[in-house]
CSV table of C-alpha atoms in Angstrom, one decimal:
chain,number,residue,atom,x,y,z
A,1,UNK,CA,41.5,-171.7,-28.4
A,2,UNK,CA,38.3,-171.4,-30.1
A,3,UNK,CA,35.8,-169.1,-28.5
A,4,UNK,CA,32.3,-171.2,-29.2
A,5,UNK,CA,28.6,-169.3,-27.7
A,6,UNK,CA,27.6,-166.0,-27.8
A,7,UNK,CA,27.6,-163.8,-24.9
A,8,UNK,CA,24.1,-164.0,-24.4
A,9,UNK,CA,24.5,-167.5,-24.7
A,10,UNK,CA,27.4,-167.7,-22.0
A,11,UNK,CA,25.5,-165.8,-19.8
A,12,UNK,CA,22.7,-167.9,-19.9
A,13,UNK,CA,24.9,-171.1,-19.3
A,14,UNK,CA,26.4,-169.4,-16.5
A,15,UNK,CA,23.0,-168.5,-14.8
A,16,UNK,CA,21.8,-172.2,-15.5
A,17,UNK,CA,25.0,-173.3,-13.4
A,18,UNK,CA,24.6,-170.9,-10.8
A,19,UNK,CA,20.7,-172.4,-10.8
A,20,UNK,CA,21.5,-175.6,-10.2
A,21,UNK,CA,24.1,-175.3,-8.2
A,22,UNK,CA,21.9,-173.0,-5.8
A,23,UNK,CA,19.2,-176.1,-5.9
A,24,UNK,CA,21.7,-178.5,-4.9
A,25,UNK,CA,22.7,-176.5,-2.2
A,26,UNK,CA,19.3,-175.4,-0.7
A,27,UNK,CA,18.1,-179.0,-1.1
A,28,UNK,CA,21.1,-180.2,1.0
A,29,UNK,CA,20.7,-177.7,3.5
A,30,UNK,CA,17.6,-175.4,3.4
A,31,UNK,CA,17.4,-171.9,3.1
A,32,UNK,CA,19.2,-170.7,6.4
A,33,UNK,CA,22.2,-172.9,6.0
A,34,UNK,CA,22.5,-172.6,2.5
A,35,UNK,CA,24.9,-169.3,1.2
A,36,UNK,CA,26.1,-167.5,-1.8
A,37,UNK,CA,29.6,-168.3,-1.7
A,38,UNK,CA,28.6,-172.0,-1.6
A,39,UNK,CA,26.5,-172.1,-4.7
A,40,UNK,CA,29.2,-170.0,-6.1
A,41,UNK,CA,31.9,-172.5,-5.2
A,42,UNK,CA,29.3,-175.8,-6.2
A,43,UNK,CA,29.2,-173.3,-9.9
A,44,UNK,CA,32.5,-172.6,-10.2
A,45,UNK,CA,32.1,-168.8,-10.5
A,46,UNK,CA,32.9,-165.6,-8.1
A,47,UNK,CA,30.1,-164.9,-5.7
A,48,UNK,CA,29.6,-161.4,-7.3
A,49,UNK,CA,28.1,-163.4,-10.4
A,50,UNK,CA,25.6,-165.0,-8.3
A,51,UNK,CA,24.5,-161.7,-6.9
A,52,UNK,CA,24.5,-159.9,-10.5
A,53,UNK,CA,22.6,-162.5,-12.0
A,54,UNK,CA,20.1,-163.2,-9.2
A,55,UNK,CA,20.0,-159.9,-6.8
A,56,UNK,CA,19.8,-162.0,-3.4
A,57,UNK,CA,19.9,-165.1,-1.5
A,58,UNK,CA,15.8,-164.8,-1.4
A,59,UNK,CA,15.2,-164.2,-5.1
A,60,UNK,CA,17.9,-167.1,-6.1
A,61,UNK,CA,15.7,-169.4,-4.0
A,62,UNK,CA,12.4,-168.3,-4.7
A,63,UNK,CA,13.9,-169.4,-8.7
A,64,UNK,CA,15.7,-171.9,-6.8
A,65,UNK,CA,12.6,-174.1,-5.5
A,66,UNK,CA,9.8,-173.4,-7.9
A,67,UNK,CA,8.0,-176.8,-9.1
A,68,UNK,CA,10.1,-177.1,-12.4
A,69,UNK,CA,7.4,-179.6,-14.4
A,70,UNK,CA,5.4,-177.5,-16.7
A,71,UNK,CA,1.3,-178.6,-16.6
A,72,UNK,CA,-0.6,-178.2,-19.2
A,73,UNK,CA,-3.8,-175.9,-19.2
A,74,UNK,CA,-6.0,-178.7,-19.8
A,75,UNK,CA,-8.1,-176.2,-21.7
A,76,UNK,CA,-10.1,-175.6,-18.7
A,77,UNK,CA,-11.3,-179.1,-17.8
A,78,UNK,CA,-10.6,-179.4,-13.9
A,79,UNK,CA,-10.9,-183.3,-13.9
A,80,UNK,CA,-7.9,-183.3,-17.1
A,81,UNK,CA,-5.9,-181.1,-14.6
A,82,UNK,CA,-6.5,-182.5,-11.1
A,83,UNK,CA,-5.2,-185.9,-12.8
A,84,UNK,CA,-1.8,-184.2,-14.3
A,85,UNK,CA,-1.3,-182.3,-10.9
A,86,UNK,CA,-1.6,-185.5,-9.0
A,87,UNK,CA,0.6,-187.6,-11.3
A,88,UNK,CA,3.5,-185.6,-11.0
A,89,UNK,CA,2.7,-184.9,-6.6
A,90,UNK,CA,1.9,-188.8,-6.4
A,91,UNK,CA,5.5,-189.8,-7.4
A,92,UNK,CA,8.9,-189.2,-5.5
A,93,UNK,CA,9.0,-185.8,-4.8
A,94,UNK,CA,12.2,-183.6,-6.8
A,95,UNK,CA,15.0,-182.2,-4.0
A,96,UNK,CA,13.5,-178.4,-5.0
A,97,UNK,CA,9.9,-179.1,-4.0
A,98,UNK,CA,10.7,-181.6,-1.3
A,99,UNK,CA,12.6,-178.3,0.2
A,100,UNK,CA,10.3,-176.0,-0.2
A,101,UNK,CA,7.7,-177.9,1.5
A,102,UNK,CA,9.5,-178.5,4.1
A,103,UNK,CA,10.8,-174.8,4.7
A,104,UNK,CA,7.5,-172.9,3.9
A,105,UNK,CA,6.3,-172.8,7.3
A,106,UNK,CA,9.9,-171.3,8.6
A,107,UNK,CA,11.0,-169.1,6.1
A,108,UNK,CA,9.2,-166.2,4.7
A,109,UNK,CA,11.3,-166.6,1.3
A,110,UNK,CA,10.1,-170.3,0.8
A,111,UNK,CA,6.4,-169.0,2.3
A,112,UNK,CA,6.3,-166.3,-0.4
A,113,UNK,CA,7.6,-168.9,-3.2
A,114,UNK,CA,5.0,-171.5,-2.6
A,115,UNK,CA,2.4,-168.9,-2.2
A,116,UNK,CA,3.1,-167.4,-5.3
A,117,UNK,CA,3.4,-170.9,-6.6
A,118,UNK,CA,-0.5,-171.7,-6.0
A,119,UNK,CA,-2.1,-168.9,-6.4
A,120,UNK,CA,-0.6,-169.0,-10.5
A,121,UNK,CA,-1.6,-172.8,-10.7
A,122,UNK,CA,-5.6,-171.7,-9.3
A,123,UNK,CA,-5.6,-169.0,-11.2
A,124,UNK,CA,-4.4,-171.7,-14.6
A,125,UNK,CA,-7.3,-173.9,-13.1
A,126,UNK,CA,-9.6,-171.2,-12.6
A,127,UNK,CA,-8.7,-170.2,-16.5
A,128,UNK,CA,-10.5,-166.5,-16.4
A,129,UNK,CA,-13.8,-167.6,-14.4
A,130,UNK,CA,-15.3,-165.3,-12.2
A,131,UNK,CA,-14.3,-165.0,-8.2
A,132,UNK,CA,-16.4,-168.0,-7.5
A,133,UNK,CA,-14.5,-170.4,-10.0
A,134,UNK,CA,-10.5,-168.7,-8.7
A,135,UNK,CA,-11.8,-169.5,-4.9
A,136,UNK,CA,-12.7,-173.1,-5.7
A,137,UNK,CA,-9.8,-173.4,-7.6
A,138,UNK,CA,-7.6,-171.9,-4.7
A,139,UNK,CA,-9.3,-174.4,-2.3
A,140,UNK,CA,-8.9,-177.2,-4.6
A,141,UNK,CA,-4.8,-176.5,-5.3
A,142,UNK,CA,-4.9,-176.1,-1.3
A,143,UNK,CA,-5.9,-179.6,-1.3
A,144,UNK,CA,-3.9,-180.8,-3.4
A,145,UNK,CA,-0.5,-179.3,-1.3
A,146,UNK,CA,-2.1,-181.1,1.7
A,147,UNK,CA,-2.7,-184.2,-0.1
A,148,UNK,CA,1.6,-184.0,-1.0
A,149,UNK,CA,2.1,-183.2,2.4
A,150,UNK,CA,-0.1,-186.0,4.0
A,151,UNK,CA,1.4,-188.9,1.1
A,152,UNK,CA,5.2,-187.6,1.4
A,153,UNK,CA,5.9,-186.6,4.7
A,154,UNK,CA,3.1,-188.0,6.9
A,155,UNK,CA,3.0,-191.5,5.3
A,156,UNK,CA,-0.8,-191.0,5.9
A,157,UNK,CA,-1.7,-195.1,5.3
A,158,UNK,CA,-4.8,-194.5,3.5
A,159,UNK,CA,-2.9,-192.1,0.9
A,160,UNK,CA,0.1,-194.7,0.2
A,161,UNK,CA,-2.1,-196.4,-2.6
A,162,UNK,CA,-4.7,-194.3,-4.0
A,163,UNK,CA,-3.8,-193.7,-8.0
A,164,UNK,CA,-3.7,-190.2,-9.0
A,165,UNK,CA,-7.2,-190.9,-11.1
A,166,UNK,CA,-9.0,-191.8,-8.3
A,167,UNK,CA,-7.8,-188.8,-6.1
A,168,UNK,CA,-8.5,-186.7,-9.1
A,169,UNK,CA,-11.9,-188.0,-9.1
A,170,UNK,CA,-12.8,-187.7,-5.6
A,171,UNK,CA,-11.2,-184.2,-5.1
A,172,UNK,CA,-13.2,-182.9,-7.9
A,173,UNK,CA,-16.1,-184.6,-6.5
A,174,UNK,CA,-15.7,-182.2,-3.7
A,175,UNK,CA,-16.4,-179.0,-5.7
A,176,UNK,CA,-19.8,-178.0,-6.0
A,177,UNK,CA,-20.3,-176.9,-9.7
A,178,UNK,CA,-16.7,-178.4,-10.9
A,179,UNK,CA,-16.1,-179.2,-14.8
């Protein structure tokens, strides 16, 4: 049998596995019903794998249900990034995110995720202003999580056919002294 990968490289498949097999599982059944021996069975590897490469049940799903798609910086330009933002929050929400949101006003784990979560996406938007600039940006990703939550799980009628470019252009409207 041929032995293909080096270790590093096994050990990175393994902790992609255990990944997605620990998204699966929280997306089917949240953070408090979810458990380590099940994402280690839905992996194929020993739960003591799952602790040694992710320490805990929090810290797996904190990794677990971050946003995966990568924005870019849009070089500063608010209106460039409200747009991207609300393209990827306008479609069908992935499993991850749709569990997090659902969970962050429950758990402290999926709380602590999605705070961390928005304060490094206004702090991107905010691109090294001063405190001014990272408040409005704080207040504007704010919005943005209660425009997701109003479109996807409220099925506010109003939202249900807005375009992301016209939400981007009316939330930037909103900040006094936006770019």
């Amino acid at each position: 049998m041929e032995r293909t990968g080096t270790r590093a490289e096994k050990r990175a498949a393994t902790a992609d596995r255990i990944l997605e097999a620990a998204r699966e599982e929280f997306a089917e059944r949240g953070p408090a019903g979810a458990t380590i021996r099940r994402i280690a069975g839905r992996a194929g590897v020993d739960p003591s794998l799952v602790m040694q490469h992710y320490g805990s049940k929090s810290a797996l799903f904190a990794l677990a249900v971050r946003p995966v798609a990568e924005l870019d910086e849009a070089d500063g330009k608010v209106g460039v990034h409200l747009e991207q933002v609300l393209l990827a929050r306008f479609h069908e929400l992935d499993a991850p995110t749709r569990v997090l949101m659902r969970s962050m006003l429950s758990s402290p784990e999926a709380a602590d995720a999605m705070s961390a979560y928005l304060d490094e996406r206004a702090s991107a938007l905010a691109a090294g202003g001063d405190r001014d600039r990272h408040q409005r940006a704080a207040i504007l990703v704010a919005s943005i999580m209660g425009v997701t939550i109003a479109r996807h799980f409220l099925d506010v009628p109003a939202l249900r056919d807005i375009d992301a470019e016209t939400a981007a252009q009316i939330l930037g409207e909103m900040l006094p002294g936006g770019d």
